[in-house]
GROMACS .gro file of C-alpha atoms in nm:
model
  307
    1MET     CA    1  -2.158  -2.632   2.698
    2ASN     CA    2  -1.880  -2.782   2.484
    3PRO     CA    3  -1.815  -2.621   2.141
    4THR     CA    4  -1.934  -2.806   1.834
    5THR     CA    5  -1.697  -2.931   1.566
    6GLU     CA    6  -1.819  -2.650   1.340
    7GLN     CA    7  -1.739  -2.393   1.607
    8LEU     CA    8  -1.393  -2.538   1.664
    9ASN     CA    9  -1.319  -2.518   1.292
   10ALA     CA   10  -1.462  -2.168   1.246
   11PRO     CA   11  -1.213  -1.910   1.119
   12ALA     CA   12  -1.075  -1.674   1.383
   13GLY     CA   13  -0.815  -1.402   1.400
   14TRP     CA   14  -0.613  -1.233   1.130
   15LEU     CA   15  -0.331  -1.350   0.906
   16VAL     CA   16  -0.091  -1.098   0.752
   17THR     CA   17   0.123  -1.191   0.452
   18GLY     CA   18   0.425  -0.980   0.366
   19ALA     CA   19   0.448  -0.918   0.740
   20GLY     CA   20   0.812  -0.810   0.726
   21GLY     CA   21   0.748  -0.515   0.496
   22MET     CA   22   0.668  -0.155   0.586
   23LEU     CA   23   0.291  -0.191   0.560
   24GLY     CA   24   0.287  -0.541   0.705
   25GLN     CA   25   0.466  -0.420   1.018
   26ASP     CA   26   0.219  -0.137   1.063
   27VAL     CA   27  -0.080  -0.366   1.012
   28LEU     CA   28   0.050  -0.599   1.283
   29ALA     CA   29   0.104  -0.305   1.518
   30ARG     CA   30  -0.251  -0.179   1.461
   31LEU     CA   31  -0.397  -0.524   1.517
   32ALA     CA   32  -0.200  -0.561   1.840
   33ASP     CA   33  -0.316  -0.221   1.964
   34ALA     CA   34  -0.675  -0.320   1.885
   35GLY     CA   35  -0.645  -0.647   2.077
   36GLU     CA   36  -0.681  -0.862   1.765
   37ARG     CA   37  -0.510  -1.198   1.742
   38ALA     CA   38  -0.282  -1.208   1.438
   39THR     CA   39  -0.045  -1.446   1.262
   40ALA     CA   40   0.251  -1.281   1.090
   41LEU     CA   41   0.394  -1.450   0.781
   42ASP     CA   42   0.686  -1.282   0.608
   43ARG     CA   43   0.836  -1.388   0.276
   44ALA     CA   44   1.049  -1.658   0.440
   45ALA     CA   45   0.747  -1.803   0.620
   46LEU     CA   46   0.512  -1.801   0.321
   47ASP     CA   47   0.608  -1.796  -0.047
   48LEU     CA   48   0.300  -1.688  -0.243
   49THR     CA   49   0.437  -1.856  -0.555
   50ASP     CA   50   0.397  -2.193  -0.381
   51ALA     CA   51   0.031  -2.294  -0.412
   52ALA     CA   52   0.059  -2.586  -0.172
   53ALA     CA   53   0.226  -2.370   0.093
   54VAL     CA   54  -0.048  -2.108   0.065
   55ARG     CA   55  -0.318  -2.371   0.103
   56ARG     CA   56  -0.144  -2.529   0.403
   57ALA     CA   57  -0.097  -2.193   0.576
   58LEU     CA   58  -0.466  -2.108   0.566
   59GLU     CA   59  -0.575  -2.457   0.660
   60ARG     CA   60  -0.340  -2.451   0.957
   61HIS     CA   61  -0.414  -2.103   1.091
   62ARG     CA   62  -0.782  -2.076   0.989
   63PRO     CA   63  -0.790  -1.693   0.990
   64ALA     CA   64  -1.115  -1.500   0.966
   65VAL     CA   65  -0.935  -1.222   0.775
   66VAL     CA   66  -0.628  -1.236   0.553
   67VAL     CA   67  -0.446  -0.909   0.477
   68ASN     CA   68  -0.220  -0.949   0.178
   69CYS     CA   69   0.068  -0.702   0.206
   70ALA     CA   70   0.306  -0.918   0.003
   71ALA     CA   71   0.401  -0.780  -0.338
   72TRP     CA   72   0.670  -0.741  -0.599
   73THR     CA   73   0.728  -0.366  -0.566
   74ALA     CA   74   1.038  -0.321  -0.784
   75VAL     CA   75   0.849  -0.122  -1.046
   76ASP     CA   76   1.135  -0.077  -1.291
   77ASP     CA   77   1.264  -0.435  -1.262
   78ALA     CA   78   0.918  -0.562  -1.354
   79GLU     CA   79   0.959  -0.418  -1.703
   80THR     CA   80   1.216  -0.687  -1.788
   81ARG     CA   81   1.102  -0.950  -1.535
   82GLU     CA   82   0.726  -0.936  -1.581
   83ALA     CA   83   0.675  -1.311  -1.546
   84GLU     CA   84   0.846  -1.307  -1.206
   85ALA     CA   85   0.643  -1.005  -1.095
   86LEU     CA   86   0.324  -1.171  -1.215
   87ALA     CA   87   0.399  -1.483  -1.010
   88VAL     CA   88   0.389  -1.267  -0.694
   89ASN     CA   89   0.144  -0.988  -0.781
   90GLY     CA   90  -0.102  -1.184  -0.994
   91ASP     CA   91  -0.072  -1.556  -0.924
   92GLY     CA   92   0.001  -1.503  -0.553
   93PRO     CA   93  -0.328  -1.326  -0.477
   94ALA     CA   94  -0.508  -1.583  -0.693
   95ARG     CA   95  -0.371  -1.861  -0.472
   96LEU     CA   96  -0.467  -1.671  -0.157
   97ALA     CA   97  -0.817  -1.617  -0.293
   98ASP     CA   98  -0.854  -1.987  -0.371
   99ALA     CA   99  -0.742  -2.078  -0.020
  100CYS     CA  100  -0.978  -1.821   0.134
  101ALA     CA  101  -1.263  -1.967  -0.070
  102ARG     CA  102  -1.186  -2.307   0.083
  103THR     CA  103  -1.162  -2.186   0.443
  104GLY     CA  104  -1.423  -1.907   0.445
  105ALA     CA  105  -1.180  -1.624   0.517
  106VAL     CA  106  -1.220  -1.262   0.411
  107LEU     CA  107  -0.932  -1.138   0.191
  108LEU     CA  108  -0.808  -0.778   0.199
  109HIS     CA  109  -0.569  -0.739  -0.093
  110VAL     CA  110  -0.353  -0.427  -0.122
  111SER     CA  111  -0.315  -0.292  -0.475
  112THR     CA  112  -0.193   0.024  -0.645
  113ASP     CA  113  -0.272   0.337  -0.844
  114TYR     CA  114  -0.058   0.193  -1.125
  115VAL     CA  115  -0.362   0.000  -1.251
  116PHE     CA  116  -0.479   0.333  -1.401
  117ALA     CA  117  -0.334   0.513  -1.702
  118GLY     CA  118  -0.249   0.816  -1.489
  119ASP     CA  119  -0.380   1.068  -1.743
  120ALA     CA  120  -0.696   1.181  -1.560
  121THR     CA  121  -0.768   1.533  -1.442
  122ALA     CA  122  -1.006   1.444  -1.159
  123PRO     CA  123  -0.973   1.178  -0.886
  124TYR     CA  124  -1.014   0.821  -1.010
  125ALA     CA  125  -1.333   0.662  -0.877
  126GLU     CA  126  -1.317   0.306  -0.752
  127ASP     CA  127  -1.500   0.184  -1.064
  128ALA     CA  128  -1.303   0.395  -1.313
  129PRO     CA  129  -1.168   0.201  -1.615
  130THR     CA  130  -0.826   0.050  -1.556
  131ALA     CA  131  -0.550   0.083  -1.816
  132PRO     CA  132  -0.205   0.010  -1.672
  133ARG     CA  133   0.091   0.144  -1.867
  134SER     CA  134   0.361  -0.061  -1.695
  135ALA     CA  135   0.439  -0.426  -1.629
  136TYR     CA  136   0.401  -0.363  -1.258
  137GLY     CA  137   0.054  -0.219  -1.312
  138ARG     CA  138  -0.049  -0.511  -1.531
  139THR     CA  139   0.062  -0.767  -1.274
  140LYS     CA  140  -0.119  -0.587  -0.992
  141LEU     CA  141  -0.436  -0.564  -1.199
  142ALA     CA  142  -0.418  -0.940  -1.255
  143GLY     CA  143  -0.412  -0.988  -0.878
  144GLU     CA  144  -0.711  -0.758  -0.831
  145ARG     CA  145  -0.916  -0.947  -1.085
  146ALA     CA  146  -0.830  -1.284  -0.932
  147VAL     CA  147  -0.942  -1.172  -0.586
  148LEU     CA  148  -1.268  -1.015  -0.705
  149ASN     CA  149  -1.358  -1.304  -0.936
  150THR     CA  150  -1.281  -1.580  -0.687
  151LEU     CA  151  -1.427  -1.407  -0.380
  152PRO     CA  152  -1.722  -1.197  -0.499
  153ASP     CA  153  -1.870  -1.198  -0.147
  154ARG     CA  154  -1.552  -1.182   0.064
  155GLY     CA  155  -1.289  -1.018  -0.157
  156TYR     CA  156  -1.167  -0.662  -0.094
  157VAL     CA  157  -0.915  -0.472  -0.306
  158VAL     CA  158  -0.761  -0.166  -0.141
  159ARG     CA  159  -0.560   0.051  -0.379
  160THR     CA  160  -0.298   0.278  -0.230
  161ALA     CA  161  -0.025   0.509  -0.360
  162TRP     CA  162   0.280   0.712  -0.257
  163LEU     CA  163   0.319   0.504   0.059
  164TYR     CA  164   0.577   0.599   0.322
  165GLY     CA  165   0.654   0.492   0.679
  166THR     CA  166   0.925   0.393   0.924
  167GLY     CA  167   0.971   0.028   0.832
  168GLY     CA  168   1.128   0.045   0.486
  169ALA     CA  169   1.280   0.250   0.209
  170ASN     CA  170   1.049   0.520   0.074
  171PHE     CA  171   1.047   0.871  -0.069
  172VAL     CA  172   1.016   1.056   0.263
  173ARG     CA  173   1.311   0.877   0.417
  174THR     CA  174   1.517   0.931   0.104
  175MET     CA  175   1.449   1.305   0.103
  176ILE     CA  176   1.547   1.332   0.470
  177ARG     CA  177   1.878   1.170   0.382
  178LEU     CA  178   1.938   1.384   0.073
  179GLU     CA  179   1.866   1.707   0.261
  180GLY     CA  180   2.177   1.640   0.465
  181GLN     CA  181   2.386   1.558   0.160
  182ARG     CA  182   2.295   1.816  -0.103
  183GLU     CA  183   2.258   2.191  -0.106
  184LYS     CA  184   2.000   2.179  -0.386
  185LEU     CA  185   1.747   1.916  -0.488
  186ASP     CA  186   1.566   1.892  -0.823
  187VAL     CA  187   1.234   1.716  -0.773
  188VAL     CA  188   0.960   1.624  -1.019
  189ASP     CA  189   0.666   1.865  -1.019
  190ASP     CA  190   0.451   1.713  -1.298
  191GLN     CA  191   0.329   1.402  -1.113
  192ARG     CA  192   0.037   1.447  -0.872
  193GLY     CA  193  -0.067   1.210  -0.598
  194GLN     CA  194  -0.154   1.155  -0.233
  195PRO     CA  195   0.132   1.084   0.009
  196THR     CA  196  -0.004   0.815   0.241
  197TRP     CA  197   0.133   0.706   0.578
  198SER     CA  198   0.143   0.327   0.603
  199ALA     CA  199   0.021   0.343   0.965
  200ASP     CA  200  -0.291   0.530   0.853
  201LEU     CA  201  -0.353   0.272   0.581
  202ALA     CA  202  -0.309  -0.005   0.839
  203GLY     CA  203  -0.583   0.151   1.050
  204LEU     CA  204  -0.808   0.167   0.747
  205LEU     CA  205  -0.749  -0.203   0.674
  206LEU     CA  206  -0.839  -0.287   1.034
  207ALA     CA  207  -1.165  -0.092   1.006
  208LEU     CA  208  -1.249  -0.246   0.670
  209GLY     CA  209  -1.177  -0.599   0.790
  210ARG     CA  210  -1.397  -0.551   1.094
  211GLY     CA  211  -1.668  -0.411   0.871
  212ALA     CA  212  -1.638  -0.713   0.644
  213LEU     CA  213  -1.685  -0.950   0.938
  214ALA     CA  214  -1.980  -0.748   1.067
  215GLY     CA  215  -2.144  -0.738   0.725
  216THR     CA  216  -2.138  -0.356   0.713
  217ALA     CA  217  -1.865  -0.313   0.450
  218PRO     CA  218  -1.962  -0.436   0.103
  219PRO     CA  219  -1.692  -0.633  -0.081
  220GLY     CA  220  -1.517  -0.483  -0.381
  221VAL     CA  221  -1.270  -0.204  -0.452
  222TYR     CA  222  -1.171   0.072  -0.210
  223HIS     CA  223  -0.909   0.346  -0.234
  224GLY     CA  224  -0.676   0.374   0.063
  225THR     CA  225  -0.491   0.702   0.015
  226SER     CA  226  -0.471   1.023   0.213
  227SER     CA  227  -0.701   1.313   0.133
  228GLY     CA  228  -0.571   1.613  -0.055
  229GLU     CA  229  -0.304   1.604  -0.323
  230THR     CA  230   0.038   1.740  -0.411
  231THR     CA  231   0.339   1.671  -0.633
  232TRP     CA  232   0.671   1.512  -0.541
  233TYR     CA  233   0.810   1.866  -0.542
  234GLY     CA  234   0.540   1.987  -0.306
  235LEU     CA  235   0.594   1.688  -0.076
  236THR     CA  236   0.969   1.751  -0.065
  237ARG     CA  237   0.919   2.117   0.026
  238GLU     CA  238   0.699   2.007   0.315
  239ILE     CA  239   0.965   1.756   0.427
  240PHE     CA  240   1.225   2.031   0.426
  241ARG     CA  241   0.995   2.256   0.626
  242LEU     CA  242   0.945   1.986   0.888
  243LEU     CA  243   1.322   1.939   0.904
  244GLY     CA  244   1.368   2.310   0.967
  245ALA     CA  245   1.551   2.340   0.634
  246ASP     CA  246   1.489   2.603   0.366
  247PRO     CA  247   1.218   2.473   0.124
  248ASP     CA  248   1.361   2.702  -0.146
  249ARG     CA  249   1.654   2.461  -0.172
  250VAL     CA  250   1.405   2.234  -0.353
  251HIS     CA  251   1.366   2.313  -0.724
  252PRO     CA  252   1.092   2.186  -0.957
  253THR     CA  253   1.171   1.977  -1.262
  254THR     CA  254   0.988   1.744  -1.502
  255SER     CA  255   0.961   1.369  -1.538
  256GLU     CA  256   1.172   1.393  -1.852
  257ALA     CA  257   1.470   1.480  -1.633
  258PHE     CA  258   1.439   1.144  -1.451
  259VAL     CA  259   1.361   0.889  -1.722
  260ARG     CA  260   1.304   0.540  -1.584
  261PRO     CA  261   1.225   0.204  -1.745
  262ALA     CA  262   0.864   0.201  -1.617
  263PRO     CA  263   0.642   0.502  -1.693
  264ARG     CA  264   0.515   0.682  -1.383
  265PRO     CA  265   0.151   0.795  -1.368
  266ALA     CA  266   0.126   1.170  -1.412
  267TYR     CA  267  -0.194   1.173  -1.206
  268SER     CA  268  -0.242   0.929  -0.919
  269VAL     CA  269  -0.517   1.100  -0.719
  270LEU     CA  270  -0.779   0.848  -0.606
  271GLY     CA  271  -1.137   0.912  -0.495
  272HIS     CA  272  -1.278   0.768  -0.173
  273ASP     CA  273  -1.654   0.762  -0.227
  274ARG     CA  274  -1.705   0.392  -0.145
  275PHE     CA  275  -1.608   0.434   0.219
  276ALA     CA  276  -1.937   0.611   0.286
  277ALA     CA  277  -2.122   0.289   0.199
  278ALA     CA  278  -1.896   0.095   0.435
  279GLY     CA  279  -1.936   0.337   0.725
  280VAL     CA  280  -1.560   0.393   0.733
  281ALA     CA  281  -1.408   0.741   0.733
  282PRO     CA  282  -1.156   0.814   0.454
  283LEU     CA  283  -0.800   0.892   0.556
  284ARG     CA  284  -0.709   1.242   0.674
  285ASP     CA  285  -0.523   1.509   0.477
  286TRP     CA  286  -0.171   1.410   0.378
  287ARG     CA  287  -0.014   1.710   0.555
  288ALA     CA  288  -0.169   1.620   0.891
  289ALA     CA  289  -0.056   1.259   0.857
  290LEU     CA  290   0.298   1.357   0.758
  291ALA     CA  291   0.324   1.597   1.052
  292GLU     CA  292   0.242   1.314   1.294
  293ALA     CA  293   0.457   1.054   1.119
  294PHE     CA  294   0.759   1.276   1.068
  295PRO     CA  295   0.918   1.266   1.416
  296ARG     CA  296   0.911   0.884   1.409
  297ILE     CA  297   1.058   0.863   1.061
  298ARG     CA  298   1.327   1.119   1.145
  299ARG     CA  299   1.419   0.929   1.460
  300VAL     CA  300   1.465   0.607   1.261
  301HIS     CA  301   1.686   0.799   1.017
  302GLU     CA  302   1.897   0.949   1.296
  303GLU     CA  303   1.938   0.614   1.467
  304GLY     CA  304   2.101   0.481   1.153
  305ASP     CA  305   1.846   0.250   0.994
  306PRO     CA  306   1.928   0.300   0.622
  307ALA     CA  307   1.649   0.408   0.389
   0.00000   0.00000   0.00000
């Protein structure tokens, strides 16, 4: 039997924006391992600030699921260039959501802990009040709202934090480099969060997207961070231990010793209760993930890919 016109035009496969970034690369790898067909669009292939280009991309590829890994992530630069950051982090997801509404695609949009004030003392629930204290946080919150408002039945916001991996600059790779350069390291011990391996988050996005297509994962906000919590100081001590270096070379300090243009959340621990409703297991403990990721990250460092 020949397919109908409706069947020929039905969305199929996955489309990943920001495909050249650390998370985008890991999402593509997970999709490939799972046998999913995927289209990879990096910044050069798709500019989210170009509404016509976004619309054409979705009309051409007709994905069933779009994973938006594209973002303005220069947190400090956003303080003086908020309009530019908003064009990517706020208007970009809005354009993707509009295009998904036209084509029937599910949208998984990656967001951040920076949408919260960072002054809590218990993990932030998915429906906790947002109150960003930085330009970056404000622009990311604008993107969240656009996705949820435009796609109430097919929009998913996945907040993550303290992300690290092999495909880009991040805290873990920087600490590996600094261990070889400095006898002593002063590291902030008054910011708490959940170090999260980008490959683990990619697996979570795959599971959530499949759940969305199967109708088992309700749309809305999810938190994609590792279980457990630590500080940057605690994370660095663990990195030194995995390197075989003396963790006592790492010394605790306060955020006041490293003043930056954008305020950092003092508390970035996120709760994961909504995954139970979706039938998806939350991510594992951050130590277990780091132990598995570490040999790969160290190998990239030793082979000379700069962090």
